Structure formats: structure tokens, C-alpha cells
PDB file of C-alpha atoms in Angstrom:
ATOM      1  CA  ASP Y  16     299.677 128.110 123.759  1.00  0.00           C
ATOM      2  CA  MET Y  17     300.118 131.356 121.878  1.00  0.00           C
ATOM      3  CA  LEU Y  18     298.613 132.007 118.458  1.00  0.00           C
ATOM      4  CA  ILE Y  19     300.869 134.392 116.522  1.00  0.00           C
ATOM      5  CA  ALA Y  20     299.947 135.730 113.098  1.00  0.00           C
ATOM      6  CA  ALA Y  21     302.714 136.946 110.830  1.00  0.00           C
ATOM      7  CA  ASP Y  22     301.230 139.899 108.930  1.00  0.00           C
ATOM      8  CA  SER Y  23     298.659 138.607 106.398  1.00  0.00           C
ATOM      9  CA  GLY Y  24     298.295 135.424 108.431  1.00  0.00           C
ATOM     10  CA  ALA Y  25     295.899 137.497 110.541  1.00  0.00           C
ATOM     11  CA  ASN Y  26     293.488 137.688 107.579  1.00  0.00           C
ATOM     12  CA  ARG Y  27     293.431 133.913 107.195  1.00  0.00           C
ATOM     13  CA  LEU Y  28     293.127 133.205 110.908  1.00  0.00           C
ATOM     14  CA  LEU Y  29     290.137 135.519 111.303  1.00  0.00           C
ATOM     15  CA  ALA Y  30     288.525 134.039 108.178  1.00  0.00           C
ATOM     16  CA  CYS Y  31     288.807 130.615 109.868  1.00  0.00           C
ATOM     17  CA  GLY Y  32     287.317 131.925 113.115  1.00  0.00           C
ATOM     18  CA  TYR Y  33     290.534 132.309 115.125  1.00  0.00           C
ATOM     19  CA  VAL Y  34     291.696 135.510 116.791  1.00  0.00           C
ATOM     20  CA  PRO Y  35     295.488 135.673 117.126  1.00  0.00           C
ATOM     21  CA  ASP Y  36     297.000 136.634 120.466  1.00  0.00           C
ATOM     22  CA  VAL Y  37     299.675 138.605 118.601  1.00  0.00           C
ATOM     23  CA  VAL Y  38     300.045 139.984 115.086  1.00  0.00           C
ATOM     24  CA  ILE Y  39     303.628 140.795 114.132  1.00  0.00           C
ATOM     25  CA  GLY Y  40     305.115 142.343 111.002  1.00  0.00           C
ATOM     26  CA  ASP Y  41     305.007 145.493 108.933  1.00  0.00           C
ATOM     27  CA  MET Y  42     301.195 145.128 108.565  1.00  0.00           C
ATOM     28  CA  ASP Y  43     301.367 145.858 104.835  1.00  0.00           C
ATOM     29  CA  SER Y  44     299.180 142.846 103.960  1.00  0.00           C
ATOM     30  CA  VAL Y  45     296.666 142.912 106.803  1.00  0.00           C
ATOM     31  CA  HIS Y  46     293.258 143.976 105.485  1.00  0.00           C
ATOM     32  CA  GLY Y  47     292.051 147.295 106.900  1.00  0.00           C
ATOM     33  CA  GLU Y  48     288.933 145.844 108.557  1.00  0.00           C
ATOM     34  CA  VAL Y  49     290.978 143.004 110.060  1.00  0.00           C
ATOM     35  CA  LEU Y  50     293.551 145.428 111.432  1.00  0.00           C
ATOM     36  CA  GLU Y  51     290.802 147.603 112.913  1.00  0.00           C
ATOM     37  CA  ARG Y  52     289.202 144.629 114.679  1.00  0.00           C
ATOM     38  CA  LEU Y  53     292.496 143.286 115.976  1.00  0.00           C
ATOM     39  CA  ARG Y  54     293.520 146.625 117.514  1.00  0.00           C
ATOM     40  CA  SER Y  55     291.194 145.762 120.409  1.00  0.00           C
ATOM     41  CA  GLU Y  56     291.471 141.961 120.398  1.00  0.00           C
ATOM     42  CA  SER Y  57     295.164 141.236 119.788  1.00  0.00           C
ATOM     43  CA  ARG Y  58     298.557 142.641 120.597  1.00  0.00           C
ATOM     44  CA  LEU Y  59     299.960 144.309 117.468  1.00  0.00           C
ATOM     45  CA  ILE Y  60     303.743 144.482 117.071  1.00  0.00           C
ATOM     46  CA  ARG Y  61     304.538 146.670 114.084  1.00  0.00           C
ATOM     47  CA  HIS Y  62     307.935 146.553 112.375  1.00  0.00           C
ATOM     48  CA  PRO Y  63     309.187 148.784 109.569  1.00  0.00           C
ATOM     49  CA  ALA Y  64     308.741 147.488 106.018  1.00  0.00           C
ATOM     50  CA  ASP Y  65     312.487 147.853 105.424  1.00  0.00           C
ATOM     51  CA  LYS Y  66     313.900 145.116 107.647  1.00  0.00           C
ATOM     52  CA  ASP Y  67     316.298 142.183 107.465  1.00  0.00           C
ATOM     53  CA  SER Y  68     313.811 139.505 108.559  1.00  0.00           C
ATOM     54  CA  ALA Y  69     310.606 138.141 107.082  1.00  0.00           C
ATOM     55  CA  ASP Y  70     307.476 138.642 109.172  1.00  0.00           C
ATOM     56  CA  ALA Y  71     307.252 134.891 109.808  1.00  0.00           C
ATOM     57  CA  GLU Y  72     310.820 134.888 111.148  1.00  0.00           C
ATOM     58  CA  LEU Y  73     309.863 137.686 113.528  1.00  0.00           C
ATOM     59  CA  ALA Y  74     306.963 135.507 114.686  1.00  0.00           C
ATOM     60  CA  LEU Y  75     309.282 132.545 115.321  1.00  0.00           C
ATOM     61  CA  ARG Y  76     311.688 134.712 117.299  1.00  0.00           C
ATOM     62  CA  LEU Y  77     308.800 136.082 119.375  1.00  0.00           C
ATOM     63  CA  ALA Y  78     307.588 132.544 120.093  1.00  0.00           C
ATOM     64  CA  ALA Y  79     311.067 131.478 121.212  1.00  0.00           C
ATOM     65  CA  ARG Y  80     311.440 134.545 123.463  1.00  0.00           C
ATOM     66  CA  ASN Y  81     308.117 133.663 125.076  1.00  0.00           C
ATOM     67  CA  GLY Y  82     309.264 130.151 125.961  1.00  0.00           C
ATOM     68  CA  ALA Y  83     307.673 128.133 123.163  1.00  0.00           C
ATOM     69  CA  GLY Y  84     309.144 124.711 122.553  1.00  0.00           C
ATOM     70  CA  GLU Y  85     307.232 124.038 119.364  1.00  0.00           C
ATOM     71  CA  ALA Y  86     306.024 126.073 116.404  1.00  0.00           C
ATOM     72  CA  VAL Y  87     303.543 125.027 113.738  1.00  0.00           C
ATOM     73  CA  LEU Y  88     303.812 127.160 110.602  1.00  0.00           C
ATOM     74  CA  LEU Y  89     300.450 127.243 108.841  1.00  0.00           C
ATOM     75  CA  ASN Y  90     301.153 127.811 105.164  1.00  0.00           C
ATOM     76  CA  ASP Y  91     299.918 126.044 102.046  1.00  0.00           C
ATOM     77  CA  LEU Y  92     303.244 126.657 100.231  1.00  0.00           C
ATOM     78  CA  GLY Y  93     301.289 127.703  97.133  1.00  0.00           C
ATOM     79  CA  GLY Y  94     301.808 130.797  95.075  1.00  0.00           C
ATOM     80  CA  ARG Y  95     305.306 132.099  94.528  1.00  0.00           C
ATOM     81  CA  PHE Y  96     308.175 129.614  94.573  1.00  0.00           C
ATOM     82  CA  ASP Y  97     310.555 132.031  96.332  1.00  0.00           C
ATOM     83  CA  GLN Y  98     308.086 132.571  99.137  1.00  0.00           C
ATOM     84  CA  ALA Y  99     307.458 128.838  99.523  1.00  0.00           C
ATOM     85  CA  MET Y 100     311.199 128.193  99.789  1.00  0.00           C
ATOM     86  CA  GLY Y 101     311.451 131.033 102.297  1.00  0.00           C
ATOM     87  CA  VAL Y 102     308.859 129.318 104.483  1.00  0.00           C
ATOM     88  CA  VAL Y 103     310.758 126.021 104.269  1.00  0.00           C
ATOM     89  CA  ALA Y 104     313.974 127.861 105.186  1.00  0.00           C
ATOM     90  CA  LEU Y 105     312.230 129.054 108.358  1.00  0.00           C
ATOM     91  CA  LEU Y 106     312.552 125.503 109.662  1.00  0.00           C
ATOM     92  CA  PHE Y 107     316.310 126.135 109.884  1.00  0.00           C
ATOM     93  CA  VAL Y 108     315.647 129.351 111.831  1.00  0.00           C
ATOM     94  CA  ALA Y 109     313.366 127.428 114.180  1.00  0.00           C
ATOM     95  CA  ARG Y 110     316.099 124.848 114.755  1.00  0.00           C
ATOM     96  CA  GLU Y 111     318.616 127.616 115.574  1.00  0.00           C
ATOM     97  CA  LEU Y 112     316.117 129.017 118.086  1.00  0.00           C
ATOM     98  CA  GLY Y 113     315.690 125.618 119.747  1.00  0.00           C
ATOM     99  CA  LEU Y 114     312.123 125.176 118.501  1.00  0.00           C
ATOM    100  CA  SER Y 115     310.665 121.955 117.215  1.00  0.00           C
ATOM    101  CA  ALA Y 116     308.788 123.090 114.114  1.00  0.00           C
ATOM    102  CA  HIS Y 117     306.937 121.899 111.063  1.00  0.00           C
ATOM    103  CA  ILE Y 118     304.852 123.397 108.271  1.00  0.00           C
ATOM    104  CA  ARG Y 119     301.232 122.336 107.954  1.00  0.00           C
ATOM    105  CA  GLY Y 120     298.832 123.155 105.150  1.00  0.00           C
ATOM    106  CA  SER Y 121     296.953 121.959 102.070  1.00  0.00           C
ATOM    107  CA  GLY Y 122     297.023 118.320 103.143  1.00  0.00           C
ATOM    108  CA  GLN Y 123     300.776 118.234 103.609  1.00  0.00           C
ATOM    109  CA  ARG Y 124     303.296 118.567 106.390  1.00  0.00           C
ATOM    110  CA  VAL Y 125     306.961 119.468 106.108  1.00  0.00           C
ATOM    111  CA  TRP Y 126     309.674 118.721 108.675  1.00  0.00           C
ATOM    112  CA  LEU Y 127     313.372 119.410 108.730  1.00  0.00           C
ATOM    113  CA  VAL Y 128     315.004 116.120 109.674  1.00  0.00           C
ATOM    114  CA  ARG Y 129     318.485 115.629 111.018  1.00  0.00           C
ATOM    115  CA  ASP Y 130     320.129 112.302 111.856  1.00  0.00           C
ATOM    116  CA  HIS Y 131     317.006 110.193 112.359  1.00  0.00           C
ATOM    117  CA  TRP Y 132     313.237 110.548 112.433  1.00  0.00           C
ATOM    118  CA  ARG Y 133     310.268 108.299 112.989  1.00  0.00           C
ATOM    119  CA  LEU Y 134     306.938 108.781 111.237  1.00  0.00           C
ATOM    120  CA  ARG Y 135     303.913 106.557 111.578  1.00  0.00           C
ATOM    121  CA  VAL Y 136     301.687 106.626 108.520  1.00  0.00           C
ATOM    122  CA  SER Y 137     299.062 104.401 106.963  1.00  0.00           C
ATOM    123  CA  ALA Y 138     299.961 102.084 104.106  1.00  0.00           C
ATOM    124  CA  GLY Y 139     299.816 103.961 100.811  1.00  0.00           C
ATOM    125  CA  THR Y 140     300.679 107.348 102.327  1.00  0.00           C
ATOM    126  CA  LEU Y 141     302.997 109.379 100.117  1.00  0.00           C
ATOM    127  CA  VAL Y 142     306.193 110.378 101.898  1.00  0.00           C
ATOM    128  CA  SER Y 143     308.883 112.390 100.100  1.00  0.00           C
ATOM    129  CA  LEU Y 144     312.434 112.734 101.385  1.00  0.00           C
ATOM    130  CA  LEU Y 145     314.418 115.601  99.884  1.00  0.00           C
ATOM    131  CA  PRO Y 146     318.041 116.339 100.736  1.00  0.00           C
ATOM    132  CA  TRP Y 147     318.487 120.081 101.273  1.00  0.00           C
ATOM    133  CA  SER Y 148     322.212 120.855 101.154  1.00  0.00           C
ATOM    134  CA  PRO Y 149     324.852 120.002  98.535  1.00  0.00           C
ATOM    135  CA  LEU Y 150     326.608 117.859 101.155  1.00  0.00           C
ATOM    136  CA  GLN Y 151     323.494 115.717 101.520  1.00  0.00           C
ATOM    137  CA  TRP Y 152     323.315 115.296  97.742  1.00  0.00           C
ATOM    138  CA  LEU Y 153     326.962 114.244  97.713  1.00  0.00           C
ATOM    139  CA  ALA Y 154     326.421 111.777 100.533  1.00  0.00           C
ATOM    140  CA  ALA Y 155     323.431 110.277  98.734  1.00  0.00           C
ATOM    141  CA  ALA Y 156     325.268 110.096  95.413  1.00  0.00           C
ATOM    142  CA  ALA Y 157     328.412 108.584  96.940  1.00  0.00           C
ATOM    143  CA  GLY Y 158     326.528 105.383  97.638  1.00  0.00           C
ATOM    144  CA  ASP Y 159     325.151 105.127  94.076  1.00  0.00           C
ATOM    145  CA  PRO Y 160     327.643 103.770  91.507  1.00  0.00           C
ATOM    146  CA  SER Y 161     325.322 104.726  88.632  1.00  0.00           C
ATOM    147  CA  ILE Y 162     326.021 108.399  89.258  1.00  0.00           C
ATOM    148  CA  GLY Y 163     329.109 109.618  87.450  1.00  0.00           C
ATOM    149  CA  GLU Y 164     330.741 112.968  88.097  1.00  0.00           C
ATOM    150  CA  ILE Y 165     329.147 115.335  90.585  1.00  0.00           C
ATOM    151  CA  MET Y 166     329.520 119.064  90.227  1.00  0.00           C
ATOM    152  CA  VAL Y 167     328.618 121.324  93.131  1.00  0.00           C
ATOM    153  CA  ILE Y 168     327.981 124.907  92.132  1.00  0.00           C
TER     154      ILE Y 168
END
């Protein structure tokens, strides 16, 4: 197993008592004292701030290059909506890289499901299923006669 922190994830991991094997990103959100400690305890891979990939995507790509088959993205999906959606979109990146991945945090887990999926949960457990693409919405609506016209924008 390899524990990879994407930028500020290093702050949270250390606060929870975990030392990442690798910290990757532009390091703009890593606290100074955390960065100083990790210089001797972790491998730091610094990228420029002006880049085409989010730090978490860089972490996924590093995991895939190092032979990982699975990635668990620790993120509570709180805070900014755009950042939360960006984390969810990383599940598509993971799929492209051949990684089995899910998001875990704040008492919830998020998977990207295609075709079929089996989940064992206790009675009363809340499970939400959300179609992601317009084609999935169309497919779901096509079977519901109560839905009138559908406009895809």
C-alpha cells in the first residue's frame, strides 16, 4: 500500500497521525511546519501552480504508475461545490487509469457505477443513486410516462 497526499491532504493526514509516503502537488496549501517535517519523512513531488491537472488527479496518476489497482479518495466533500464536484469527477479519471476507486469521508462513500453493482447494507441504510450524464437522465426518463418533454442543454 502507498499513502499519497495531494497537497493539503498532507495537513489532514498528519493531524490524524498518518505520515504519507508521498506528497504531490504545488504545495501551496501545505502548512509550513507540515512541509518542513515531511521533507525528511516523505517523498515530495512538487508541481508548478499553473498546471492542467488538479493535485488529486496527479496523485491518482502517480498511484496508477506505481501499479495500484485501487484508490480511496479521502475527502468529506464539504466546502465549495465546485471542488466537491471536481473530486467526484476524479472517479472518471480513476476509471480511465484502470483503478477501482471510491470517495470516503464524513460518514459517506461515493462510487462511480457502470452496468451493475452490488452493495450489502443494513436495513434502513440510506443509499442514493444519481445519474451523472444527460444520456442517463434520458434513459431514466424514457421509462417514465409521467415525464413530458425532455430538453438537454
